Coordinates of C-alpha atoms in Angstrom, one line a residue:
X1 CA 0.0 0.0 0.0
X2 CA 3.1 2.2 0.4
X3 CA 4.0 1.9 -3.0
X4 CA 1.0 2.9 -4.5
X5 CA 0.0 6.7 -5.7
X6 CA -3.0 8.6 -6.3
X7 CA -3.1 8.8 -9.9
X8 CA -6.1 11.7 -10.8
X9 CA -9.2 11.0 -11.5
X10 CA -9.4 13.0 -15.1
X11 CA -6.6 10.9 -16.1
X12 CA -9.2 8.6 -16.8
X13 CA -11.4 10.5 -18.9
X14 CA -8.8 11.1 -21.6
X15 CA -10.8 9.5 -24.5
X16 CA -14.0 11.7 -23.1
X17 CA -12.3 15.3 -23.4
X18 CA -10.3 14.8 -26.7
X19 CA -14.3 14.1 -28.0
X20 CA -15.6 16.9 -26.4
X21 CA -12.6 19.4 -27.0
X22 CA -12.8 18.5 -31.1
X23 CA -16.4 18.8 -30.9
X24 CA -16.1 21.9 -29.2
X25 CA -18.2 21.3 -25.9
X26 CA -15.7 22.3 -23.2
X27 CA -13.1 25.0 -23.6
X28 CA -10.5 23.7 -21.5
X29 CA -6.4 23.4 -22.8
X30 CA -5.6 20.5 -24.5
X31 CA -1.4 20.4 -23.8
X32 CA -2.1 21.0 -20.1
X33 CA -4.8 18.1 -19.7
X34 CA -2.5 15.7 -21.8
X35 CA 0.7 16.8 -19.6
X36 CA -0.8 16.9 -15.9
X37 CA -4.0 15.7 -16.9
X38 CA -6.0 19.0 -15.1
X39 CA -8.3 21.1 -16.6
X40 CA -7.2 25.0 -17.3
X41 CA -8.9 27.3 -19.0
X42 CA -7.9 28.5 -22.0
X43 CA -8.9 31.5 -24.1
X44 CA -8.4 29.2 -27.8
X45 CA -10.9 26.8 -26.3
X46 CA -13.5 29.7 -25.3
X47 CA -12.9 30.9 -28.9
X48 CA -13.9 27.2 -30.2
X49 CA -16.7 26.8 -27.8
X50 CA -18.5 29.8 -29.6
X51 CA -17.4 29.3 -33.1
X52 CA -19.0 25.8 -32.3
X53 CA -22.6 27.0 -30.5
X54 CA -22.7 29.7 -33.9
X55 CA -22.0 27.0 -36.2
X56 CA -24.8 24.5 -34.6
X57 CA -27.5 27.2 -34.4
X58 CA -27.4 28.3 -37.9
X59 CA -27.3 25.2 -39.7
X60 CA -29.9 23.7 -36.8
X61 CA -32.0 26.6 -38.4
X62 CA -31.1 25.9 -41.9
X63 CA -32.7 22.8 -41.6
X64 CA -35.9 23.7 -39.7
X65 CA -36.3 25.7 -43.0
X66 CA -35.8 23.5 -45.2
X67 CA -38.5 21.6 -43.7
X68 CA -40.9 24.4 -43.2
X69 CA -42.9 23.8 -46.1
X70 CA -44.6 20.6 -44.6
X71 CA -45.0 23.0 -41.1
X72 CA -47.0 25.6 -42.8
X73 CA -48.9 22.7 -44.5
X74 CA -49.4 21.0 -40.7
X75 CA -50.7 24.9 -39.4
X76 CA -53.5 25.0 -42.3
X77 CA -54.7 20.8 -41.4
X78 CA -54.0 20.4 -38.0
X79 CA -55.1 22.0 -34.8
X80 CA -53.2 25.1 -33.3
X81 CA -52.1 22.8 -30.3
X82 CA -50.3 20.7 -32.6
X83 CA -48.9 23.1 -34.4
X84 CA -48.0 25.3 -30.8
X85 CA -46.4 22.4 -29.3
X86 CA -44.2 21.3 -32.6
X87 CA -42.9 24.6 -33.1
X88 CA -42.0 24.8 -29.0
X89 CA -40.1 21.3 -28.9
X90 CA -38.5 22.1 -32.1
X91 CA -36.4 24.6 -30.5
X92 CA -36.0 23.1 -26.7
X93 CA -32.9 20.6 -27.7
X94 CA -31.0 23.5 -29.5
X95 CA -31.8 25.6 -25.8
X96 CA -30.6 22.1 -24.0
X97 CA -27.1 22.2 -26.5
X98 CA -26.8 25.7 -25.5
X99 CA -27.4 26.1 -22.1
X100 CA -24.9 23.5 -21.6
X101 CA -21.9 25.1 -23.5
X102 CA -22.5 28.2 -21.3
X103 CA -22.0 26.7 -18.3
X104 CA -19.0 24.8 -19.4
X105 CA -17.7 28.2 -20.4
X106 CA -18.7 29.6 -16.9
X107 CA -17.1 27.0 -15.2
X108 CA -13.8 27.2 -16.1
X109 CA -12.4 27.8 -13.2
X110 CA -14.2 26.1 -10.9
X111 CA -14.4 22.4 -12.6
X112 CA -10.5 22.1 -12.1
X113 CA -10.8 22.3 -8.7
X114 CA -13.4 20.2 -7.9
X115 CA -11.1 17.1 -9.4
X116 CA -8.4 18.7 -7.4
X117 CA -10.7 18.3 -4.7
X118 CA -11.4 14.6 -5.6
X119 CA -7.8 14.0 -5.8
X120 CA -6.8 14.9 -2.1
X121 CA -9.7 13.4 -1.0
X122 CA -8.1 10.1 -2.9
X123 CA -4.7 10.6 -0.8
X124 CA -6.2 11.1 2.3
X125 CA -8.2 7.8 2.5
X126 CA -5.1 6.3 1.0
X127 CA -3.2 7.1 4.6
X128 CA -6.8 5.6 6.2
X129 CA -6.1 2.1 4.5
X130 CA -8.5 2.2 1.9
X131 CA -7.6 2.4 -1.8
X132 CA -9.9 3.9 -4.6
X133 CA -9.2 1.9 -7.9
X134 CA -10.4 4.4 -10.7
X135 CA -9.4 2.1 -13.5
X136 CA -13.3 0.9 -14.0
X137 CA -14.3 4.7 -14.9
X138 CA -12.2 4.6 -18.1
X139 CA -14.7 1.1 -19.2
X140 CA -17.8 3.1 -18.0
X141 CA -17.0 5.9 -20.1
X142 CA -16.0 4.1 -23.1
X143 CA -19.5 2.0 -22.7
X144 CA -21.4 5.3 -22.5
X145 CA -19.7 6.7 -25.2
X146 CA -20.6 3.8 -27.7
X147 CA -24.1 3.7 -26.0
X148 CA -24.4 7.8 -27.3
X149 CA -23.0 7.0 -30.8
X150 CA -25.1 3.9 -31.8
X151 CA -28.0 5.5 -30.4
X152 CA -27.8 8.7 -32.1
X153 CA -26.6 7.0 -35.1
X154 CA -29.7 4.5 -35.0
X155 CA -32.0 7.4 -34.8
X156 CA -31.1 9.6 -37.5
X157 CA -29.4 6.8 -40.3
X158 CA -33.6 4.9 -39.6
X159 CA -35.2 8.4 -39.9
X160 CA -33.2 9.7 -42.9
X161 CA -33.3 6.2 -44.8
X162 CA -37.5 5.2 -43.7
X163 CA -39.2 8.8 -43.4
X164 CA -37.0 11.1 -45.4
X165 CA -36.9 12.1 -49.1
X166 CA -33.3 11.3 -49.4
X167 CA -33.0 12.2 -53.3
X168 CA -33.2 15.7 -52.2
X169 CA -29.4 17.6 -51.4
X170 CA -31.4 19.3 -48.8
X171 CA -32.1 16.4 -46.9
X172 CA -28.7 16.4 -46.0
X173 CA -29.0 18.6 -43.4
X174 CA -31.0 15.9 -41.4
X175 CA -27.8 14.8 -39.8
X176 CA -27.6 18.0 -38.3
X177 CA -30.6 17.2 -36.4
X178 CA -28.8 15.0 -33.6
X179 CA -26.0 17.3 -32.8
X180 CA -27.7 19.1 -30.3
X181 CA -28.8 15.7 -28.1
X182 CA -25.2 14.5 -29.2
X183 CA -23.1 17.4 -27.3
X184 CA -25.9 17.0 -24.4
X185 CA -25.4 13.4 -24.2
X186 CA -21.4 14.0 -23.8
X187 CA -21.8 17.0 -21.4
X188 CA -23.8 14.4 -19.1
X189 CA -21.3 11.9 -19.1
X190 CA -19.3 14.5 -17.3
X191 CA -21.5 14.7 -15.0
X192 CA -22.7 10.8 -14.5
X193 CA -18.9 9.6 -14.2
X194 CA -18.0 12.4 -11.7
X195 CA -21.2 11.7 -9.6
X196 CA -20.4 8.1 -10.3
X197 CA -16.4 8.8 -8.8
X198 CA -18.2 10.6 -5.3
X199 CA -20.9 7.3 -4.8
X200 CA -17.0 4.7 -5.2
X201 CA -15.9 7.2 -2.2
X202 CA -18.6 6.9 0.0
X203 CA -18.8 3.4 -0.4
X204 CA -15.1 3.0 0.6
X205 CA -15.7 4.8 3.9
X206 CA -18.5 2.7 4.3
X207 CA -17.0 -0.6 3.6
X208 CA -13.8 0.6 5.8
X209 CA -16.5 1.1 8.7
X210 CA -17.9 -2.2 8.2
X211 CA -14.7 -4.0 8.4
X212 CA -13.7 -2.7 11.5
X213 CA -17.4 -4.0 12.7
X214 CA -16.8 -7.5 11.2
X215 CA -13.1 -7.7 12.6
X216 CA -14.4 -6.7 15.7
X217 CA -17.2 -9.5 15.8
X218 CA -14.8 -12.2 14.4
X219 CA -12.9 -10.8 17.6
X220 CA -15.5 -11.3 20.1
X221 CA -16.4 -15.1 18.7
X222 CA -12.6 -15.7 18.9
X223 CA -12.5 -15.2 22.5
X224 CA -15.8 -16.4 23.3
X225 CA -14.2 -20.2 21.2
X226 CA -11.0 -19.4 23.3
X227 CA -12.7 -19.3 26.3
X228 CA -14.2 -22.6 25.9
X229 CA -11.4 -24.0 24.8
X230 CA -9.3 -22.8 27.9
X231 CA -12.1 -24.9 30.3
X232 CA -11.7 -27.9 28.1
X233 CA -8.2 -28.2 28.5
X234 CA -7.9 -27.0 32.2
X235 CA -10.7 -29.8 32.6
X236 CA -8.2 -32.3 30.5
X237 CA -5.2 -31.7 32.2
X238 CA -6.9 -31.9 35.8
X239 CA -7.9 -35.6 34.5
X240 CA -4.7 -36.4 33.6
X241 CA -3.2 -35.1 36.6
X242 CA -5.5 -37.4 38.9
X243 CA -4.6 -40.3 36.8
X244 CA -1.1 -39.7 37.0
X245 CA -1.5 -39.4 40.7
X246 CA -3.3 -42.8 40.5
X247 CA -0.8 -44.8 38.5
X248 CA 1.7 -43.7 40.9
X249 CA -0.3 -44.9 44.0
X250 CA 0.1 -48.1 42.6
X251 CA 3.5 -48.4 41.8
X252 CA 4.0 -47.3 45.4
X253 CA 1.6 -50.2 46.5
X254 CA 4.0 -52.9 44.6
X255 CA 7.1 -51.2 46.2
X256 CA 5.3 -51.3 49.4
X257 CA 4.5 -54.9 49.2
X258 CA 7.9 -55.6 48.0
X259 CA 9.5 -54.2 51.4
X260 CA 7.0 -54.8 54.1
X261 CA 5.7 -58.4 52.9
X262 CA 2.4 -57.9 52.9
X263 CA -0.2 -59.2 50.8
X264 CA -1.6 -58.0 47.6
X265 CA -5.3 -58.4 49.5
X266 CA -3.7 -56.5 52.6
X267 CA -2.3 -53.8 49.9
X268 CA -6.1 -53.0 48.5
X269 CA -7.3 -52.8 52.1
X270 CA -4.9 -50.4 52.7
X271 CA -5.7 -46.6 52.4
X272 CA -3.2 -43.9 52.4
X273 CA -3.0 -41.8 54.8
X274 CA -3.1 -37.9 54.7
X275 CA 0.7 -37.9 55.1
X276 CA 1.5 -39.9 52.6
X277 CA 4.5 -39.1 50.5
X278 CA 4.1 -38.8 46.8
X279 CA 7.4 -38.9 44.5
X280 CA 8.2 -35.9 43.2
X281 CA 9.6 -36.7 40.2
X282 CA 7.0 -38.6 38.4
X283 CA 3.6 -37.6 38.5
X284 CA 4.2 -34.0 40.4
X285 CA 6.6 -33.3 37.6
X286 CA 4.5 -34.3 34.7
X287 CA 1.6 -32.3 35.7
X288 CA 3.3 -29.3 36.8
X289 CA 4.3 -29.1 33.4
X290 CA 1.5 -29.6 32.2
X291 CA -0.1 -26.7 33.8
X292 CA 2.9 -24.8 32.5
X293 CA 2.1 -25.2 28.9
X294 CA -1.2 -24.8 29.3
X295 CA -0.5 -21.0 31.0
X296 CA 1.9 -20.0 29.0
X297 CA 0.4 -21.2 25.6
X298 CA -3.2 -19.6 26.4
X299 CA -1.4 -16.4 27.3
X300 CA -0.1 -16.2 24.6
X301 CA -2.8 -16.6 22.5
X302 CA -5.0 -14.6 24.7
X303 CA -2.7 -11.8 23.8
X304 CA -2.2 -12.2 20.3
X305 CA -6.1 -12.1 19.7
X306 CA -6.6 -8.5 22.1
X307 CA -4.7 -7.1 19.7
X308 CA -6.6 -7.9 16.9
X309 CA -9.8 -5.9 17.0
X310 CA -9.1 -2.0 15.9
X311 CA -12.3 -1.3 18.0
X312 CA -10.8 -2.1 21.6
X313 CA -7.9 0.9 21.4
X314 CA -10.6 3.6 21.9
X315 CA -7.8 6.7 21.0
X316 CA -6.8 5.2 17.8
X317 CA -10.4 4.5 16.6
X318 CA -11.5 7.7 18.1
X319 CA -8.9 9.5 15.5
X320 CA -9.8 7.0 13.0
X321 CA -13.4 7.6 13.0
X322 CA -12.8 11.4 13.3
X323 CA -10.9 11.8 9.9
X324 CA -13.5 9.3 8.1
X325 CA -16.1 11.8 9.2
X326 CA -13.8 14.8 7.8
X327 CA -13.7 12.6 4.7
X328 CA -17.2 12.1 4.6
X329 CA -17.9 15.9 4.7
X330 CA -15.3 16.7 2.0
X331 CA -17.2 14.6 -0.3
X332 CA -20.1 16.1 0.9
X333 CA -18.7 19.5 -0.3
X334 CA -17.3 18.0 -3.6
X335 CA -20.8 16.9 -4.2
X336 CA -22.7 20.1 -3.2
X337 CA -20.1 21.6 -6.2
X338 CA -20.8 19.6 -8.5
X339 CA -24.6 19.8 -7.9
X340 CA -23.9 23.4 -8.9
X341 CA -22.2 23.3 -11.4
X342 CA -24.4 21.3 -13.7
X343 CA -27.8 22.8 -11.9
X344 CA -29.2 24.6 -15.2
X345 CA -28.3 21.9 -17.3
X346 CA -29.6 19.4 -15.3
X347 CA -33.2 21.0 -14.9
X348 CA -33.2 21.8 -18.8
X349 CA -32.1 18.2 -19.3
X350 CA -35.1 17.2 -17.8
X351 CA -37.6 19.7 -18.8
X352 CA -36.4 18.1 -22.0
X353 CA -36.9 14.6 -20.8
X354 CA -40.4 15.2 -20.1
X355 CA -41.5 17.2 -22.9
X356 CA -40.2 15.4 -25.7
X357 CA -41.3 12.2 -23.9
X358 CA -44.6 13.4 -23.6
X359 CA -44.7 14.7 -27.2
X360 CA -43.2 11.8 -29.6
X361 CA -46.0 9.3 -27.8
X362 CA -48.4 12.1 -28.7
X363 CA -47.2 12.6 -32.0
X364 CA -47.2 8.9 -32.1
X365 CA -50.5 9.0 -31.9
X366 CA -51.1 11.5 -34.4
X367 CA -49.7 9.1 -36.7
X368 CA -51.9 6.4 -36.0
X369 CA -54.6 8.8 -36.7
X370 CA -52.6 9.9 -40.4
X371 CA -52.3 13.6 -38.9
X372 CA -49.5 15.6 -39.9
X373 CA -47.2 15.9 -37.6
X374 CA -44.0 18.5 -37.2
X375 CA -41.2 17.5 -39.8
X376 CA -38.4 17.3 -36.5
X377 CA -40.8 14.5 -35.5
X378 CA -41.2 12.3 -38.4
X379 CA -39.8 9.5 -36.3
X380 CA -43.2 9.5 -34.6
X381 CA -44.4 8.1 -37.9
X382 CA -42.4 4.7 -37.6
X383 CA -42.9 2.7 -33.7
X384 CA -39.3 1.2 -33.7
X385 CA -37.5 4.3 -34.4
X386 CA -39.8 5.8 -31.7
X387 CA -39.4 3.2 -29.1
X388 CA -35.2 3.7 -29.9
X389 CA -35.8 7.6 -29.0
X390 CA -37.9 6.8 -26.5
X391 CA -35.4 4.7 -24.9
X392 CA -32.5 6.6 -25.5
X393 CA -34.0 9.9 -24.2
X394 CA -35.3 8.7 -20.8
X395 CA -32.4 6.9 -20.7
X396 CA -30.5 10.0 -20.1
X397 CA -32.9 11.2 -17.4
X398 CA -33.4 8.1 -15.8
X399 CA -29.6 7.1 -14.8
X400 CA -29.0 10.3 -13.8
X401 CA -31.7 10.3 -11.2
X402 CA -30.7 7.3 -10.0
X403 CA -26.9 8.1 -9.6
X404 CA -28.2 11.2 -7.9
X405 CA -29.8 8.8 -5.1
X406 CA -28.3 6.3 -4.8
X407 CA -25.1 8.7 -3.9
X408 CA -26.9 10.7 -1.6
X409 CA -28.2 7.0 0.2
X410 CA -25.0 6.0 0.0
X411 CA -24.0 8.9 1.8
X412 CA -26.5 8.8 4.3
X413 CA -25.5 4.8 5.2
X414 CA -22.5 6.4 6.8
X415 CA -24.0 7.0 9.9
X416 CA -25.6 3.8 10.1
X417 CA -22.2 2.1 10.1
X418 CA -20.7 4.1 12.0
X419 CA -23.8 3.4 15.2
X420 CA -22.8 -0.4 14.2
X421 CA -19.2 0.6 15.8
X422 CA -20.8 1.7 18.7
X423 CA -23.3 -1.3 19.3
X424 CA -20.8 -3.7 18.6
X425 CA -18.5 -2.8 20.8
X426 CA -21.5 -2.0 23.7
X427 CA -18.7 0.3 25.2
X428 CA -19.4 4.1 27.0
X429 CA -16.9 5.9 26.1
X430 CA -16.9 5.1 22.3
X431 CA -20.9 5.3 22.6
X432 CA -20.0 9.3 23.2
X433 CA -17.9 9.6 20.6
X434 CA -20.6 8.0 17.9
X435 CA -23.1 9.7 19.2
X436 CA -20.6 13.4 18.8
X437 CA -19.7 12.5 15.3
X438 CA -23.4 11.5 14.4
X439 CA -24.4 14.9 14.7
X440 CA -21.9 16.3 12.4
X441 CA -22.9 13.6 9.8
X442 CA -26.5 14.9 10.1
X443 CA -25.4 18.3 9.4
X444 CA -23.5 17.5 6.4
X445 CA -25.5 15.6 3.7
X446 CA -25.6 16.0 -0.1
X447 CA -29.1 15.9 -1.8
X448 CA -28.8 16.5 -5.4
X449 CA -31.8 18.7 -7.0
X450 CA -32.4 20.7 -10.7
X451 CA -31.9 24.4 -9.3
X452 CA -33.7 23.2 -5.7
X453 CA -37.3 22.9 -8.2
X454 CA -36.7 19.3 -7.6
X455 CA -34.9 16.8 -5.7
X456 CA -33.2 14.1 -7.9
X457 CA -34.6 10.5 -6.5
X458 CA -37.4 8.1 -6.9
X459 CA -39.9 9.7 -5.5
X460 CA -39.3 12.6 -8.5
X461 CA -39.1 9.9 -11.1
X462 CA -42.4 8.4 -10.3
X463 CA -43.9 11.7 -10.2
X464 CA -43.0 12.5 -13.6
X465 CA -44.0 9.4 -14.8
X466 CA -47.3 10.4 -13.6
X467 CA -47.4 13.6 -15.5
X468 CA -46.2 12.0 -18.2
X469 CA -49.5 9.8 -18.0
X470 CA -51.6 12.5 -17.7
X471 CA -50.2 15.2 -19.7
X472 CA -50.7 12.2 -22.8
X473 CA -54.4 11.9 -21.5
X474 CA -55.2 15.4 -22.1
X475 CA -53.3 16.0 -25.2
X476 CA -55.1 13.5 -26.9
X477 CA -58.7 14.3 -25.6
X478 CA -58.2 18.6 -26.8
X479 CA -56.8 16.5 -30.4
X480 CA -60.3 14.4 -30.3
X481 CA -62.3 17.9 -29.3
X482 CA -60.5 19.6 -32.2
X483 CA -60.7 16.7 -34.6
X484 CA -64.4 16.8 -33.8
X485 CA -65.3 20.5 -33.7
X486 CA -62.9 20.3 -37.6
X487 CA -65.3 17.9 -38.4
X488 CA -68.3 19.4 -37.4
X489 CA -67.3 22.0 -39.1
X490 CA -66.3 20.5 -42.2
X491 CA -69.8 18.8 -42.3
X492 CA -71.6 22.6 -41.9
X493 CA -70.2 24.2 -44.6
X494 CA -70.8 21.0 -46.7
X495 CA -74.5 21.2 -45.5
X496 CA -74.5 24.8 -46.5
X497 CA -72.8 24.0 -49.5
X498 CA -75.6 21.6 -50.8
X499 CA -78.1 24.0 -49.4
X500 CA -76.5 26.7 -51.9
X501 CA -76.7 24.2 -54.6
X502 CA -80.1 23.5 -53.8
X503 CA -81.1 26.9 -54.1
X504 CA -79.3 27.7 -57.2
X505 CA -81.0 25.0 -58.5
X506 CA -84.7 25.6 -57.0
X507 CA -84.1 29.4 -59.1
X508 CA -82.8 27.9 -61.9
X509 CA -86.0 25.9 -62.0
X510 CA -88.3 28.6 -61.4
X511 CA -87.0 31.3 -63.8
X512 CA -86.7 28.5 -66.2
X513 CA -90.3 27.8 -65.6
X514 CA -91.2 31.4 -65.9
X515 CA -89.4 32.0 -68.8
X516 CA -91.3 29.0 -70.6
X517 CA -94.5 30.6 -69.5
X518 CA -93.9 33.8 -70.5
X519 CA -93.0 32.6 -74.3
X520 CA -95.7 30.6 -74.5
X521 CA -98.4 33.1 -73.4
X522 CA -96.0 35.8 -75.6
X523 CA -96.5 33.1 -78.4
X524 CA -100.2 32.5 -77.8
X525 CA -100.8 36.3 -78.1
X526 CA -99.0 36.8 -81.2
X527 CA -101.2 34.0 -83.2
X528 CA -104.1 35.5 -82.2
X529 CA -103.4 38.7 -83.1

């Protein structure tokens, strides 16, 4: 454990920033990362960051209008709500690629040290015993990474070849329509894997805690097994003792016999007396040593096992405990940072999430009903490419809730374990020095929310799941209503329409019929005449 060192965390997410530095999604200097593997901010990357957002935005707009012919179309034969909503979610994942760009740029300075942060956090638990192996962030990233590009590439290659004129040059411009979900997706990785890096850390102190509970009950049942075994063999070597003693009565009987004469019958009558002299050499000796290794061996042991347990040298786990609980609020403080940090992305991010979630199943079902639909959601008109988006979009939302809670419960198990120190050992003065340290655990917590709107756990996922539901519900009972009142009127003005013609031809009739009077009485009066 000596010989190992802390290697940085962002060393690991090497193949993560050169993407996102090309790409131009974080502004940060390339040489420095690659030398010292930090992040420093760098007026070049700034420069690229905004050349990239320009460059996005116009040709994200360049192909909105290229498909705005079928969008003036959907105004004129769909509802306004249809039309309202398209036009509304058309725009919402260029304001997701956008808003995060910003805050990369604004947090320049302040992302650097929060891995600087991580780092001599990494050292410190180092000197506690406990070793964070990073390696296994460098395989999650690579797997999210492929998960981003076959998922984006799915999307738009299915779209583009299924739904899209492709004989048109202007449908080109269709692959432009992922890049705002792409740079989003990459932007989150950041996030996941760092919030990913604070949940390992927590967990070490935790599992650190935990050992010193286990080694401390394998401890106790040691002794307890010790104990036992100590009775058995006192209780052996008393036996042998006696029967050592015994032997040695008769051997004294034959020598007895041999000197006085007597009788082996007189010999078995014959009791010893309370003065009776033993030889010392035989069985005295025998179990004198006997008792002798017994003493000395159980010592021994006895000592070697008190010396096992961490838990019984109340100053040493008093300062052990004490700097895990320092530790614990560091990350604490690492993790309030990071909350920061990404706060506006992460409440657009899920904005996102449950608009466009609620609006492809919607659109979906426009489809079903052959209603036009916005041209940026012509995957709504195919239910595999729509249950990949689907998929892929609350994806996003849904893994990042979850790493949100589960590090905040992993942060709140610390406590827990560290009352199990306490109870195990069922001592005083280490029950006051739990109960001291609990109290600055309750005070320092991390709970993860989108700009405090929202906490990010389950409870919030199955709330939007809910609206979800009912959002869906409602949208589709206003499309019946309109789709109704359209065809209500639709039938009126037909109804007037054949009324018109009706008409028309009721007058045609009668001036027809008057005009054939009028000749013939104009006829009748110029014969007679």
């Amino acid at each position: 454990m000596s010989q190992y060192t802390v290697q940085p965390i962002l060393f690991y997410f090497s193949q993560l920033f050169i993407l996102c530095k090309v790409l131009g999604i974080y502004p940060y200097n390339l040489q420095v990362y690659q030398n010292y593997s930090e992040l420093k901010k760098s007026t070049i990357g700034t420069i690229g960051v905004v050349l990239s957002m320009i460059i996005v935005i116009v040709l994200y707009n360049l192909l909105i209008y290229s498909f705005s012919d079928k969008d003036n179309t959907l105004k004129t034969s769909q509802s306004t709500l249809t039309f309202v909503i398209g036009i509304f979610l058309t725009y919402i994942g260029l304001v997701m690629m956008v808003t995060d760009q910003l805050s990369a740029l604004r947090n320049q300075n302040r992302l650097g040290k929060l891995y600087e942060r991580i780092r001599m956090v990494d050292e410190r638990l180092l000197r506690e015993g406990c070793i964070i192996d990073n390696t296994p962030l460098r395989k999650r990233i690579c797997v999210m990474i492929v998960f981003v590009f076959v998922c984006e590439l799915t999307i738009m290659l299915s779209t583009y070849i299924v739904l899209i004129d492709y004989t048109k040059w202007k449908s080109l411009l269709w692959i432009f329509s992922c890049i705002p979900t792409l740079f989003n997706s990459l932007d989150k990785i950041w996030f996941a894997v760092t919030l990913h890096a604070l949940q390992q850390r927590f967990a070490a102190i935790n599992r650190a805690l935990n050992e010193m509970v286990d080694e401390h009950e394998r401890y106790k049942m040691a002794s307890r097994n010790d104990k036992k075994n100590f009775v058995n063999n006192k209780e052996k070597q008393i036996k042998g003792f006696l029967q050592d003693v015994q032997e040695e009565n008769v051997n004294l009987n034959y020598l007895y016999a041999e000197l006085s004469g007597a009788s082996a019958s007189d010999l078995a009558k014959f009791k010893l007396g309370k003065n009776r002299i033993i030889p010392v050499g035989t069985a005295a000796a025998t179990s004198i040593n006997n008792f002798n290794q017994l003493s000395t061996k159980k010592k021994n042991n006895q000592m070697k096992i008190m010396y096992e347990s961490q838990l019984n040298d109340i100053v040493k786990v008093e300062e052990k405990l004490n700097n895990f609980c320092q530790l614990h609020d560091e990350i604490c403080e690492i993790g309030k940072l990071l909350n920061e940090l990404w706060s506006y992305p992460i409440l657009v991010i899920m904005a996102y999430g449950f608009l466009i979630f609620t609006a492809q199943l919607y659109f979906l079902y426009c489809a079903t009903q052959d209603q036009d639909i916005p041209s940026l959601f012509l995957s709504a008109r195919n239910a595999f490419i729509t249950g990949i988006f689907l998929f892929y979009t609350s994806g996003k939302c849904v893994y990042l809730i979850y790493l949100s809670w589960k590090t905040s419960l992993e942060s709140k198990c610390t406590g827990i374990c560290l009352h199990k120190c306490g109870v195990v050992v069922d001592n005083n003065e280490l029950y006051e020095i739990v109960n001291h340290l609990s109290l600055k655990l309750l005070n320092h917590n991390v709970d993860f929310s989108a700009c405090g709107f929202f906490s990010l756990n389950m409870e919030t996922l199955y709330g939007i799941s809910g609206g979800i539901t009912s959002y869906l519900i409602i949208l589709i009972q206003f499309n019946l209503a309109a789709q109704q009142a359209k065809e209500a009127m639709n039938s009126i003005s037909s109804t007037r329409a054949l009324d018109n013609d009706s008409e028309e031809q009721q007058m045609n009739s009668t001036s027809s019929l008057t005009t054939f009077i009028t000749s013939t009485i104009t006829s009748a009066m110029t014969t007679e005449i």
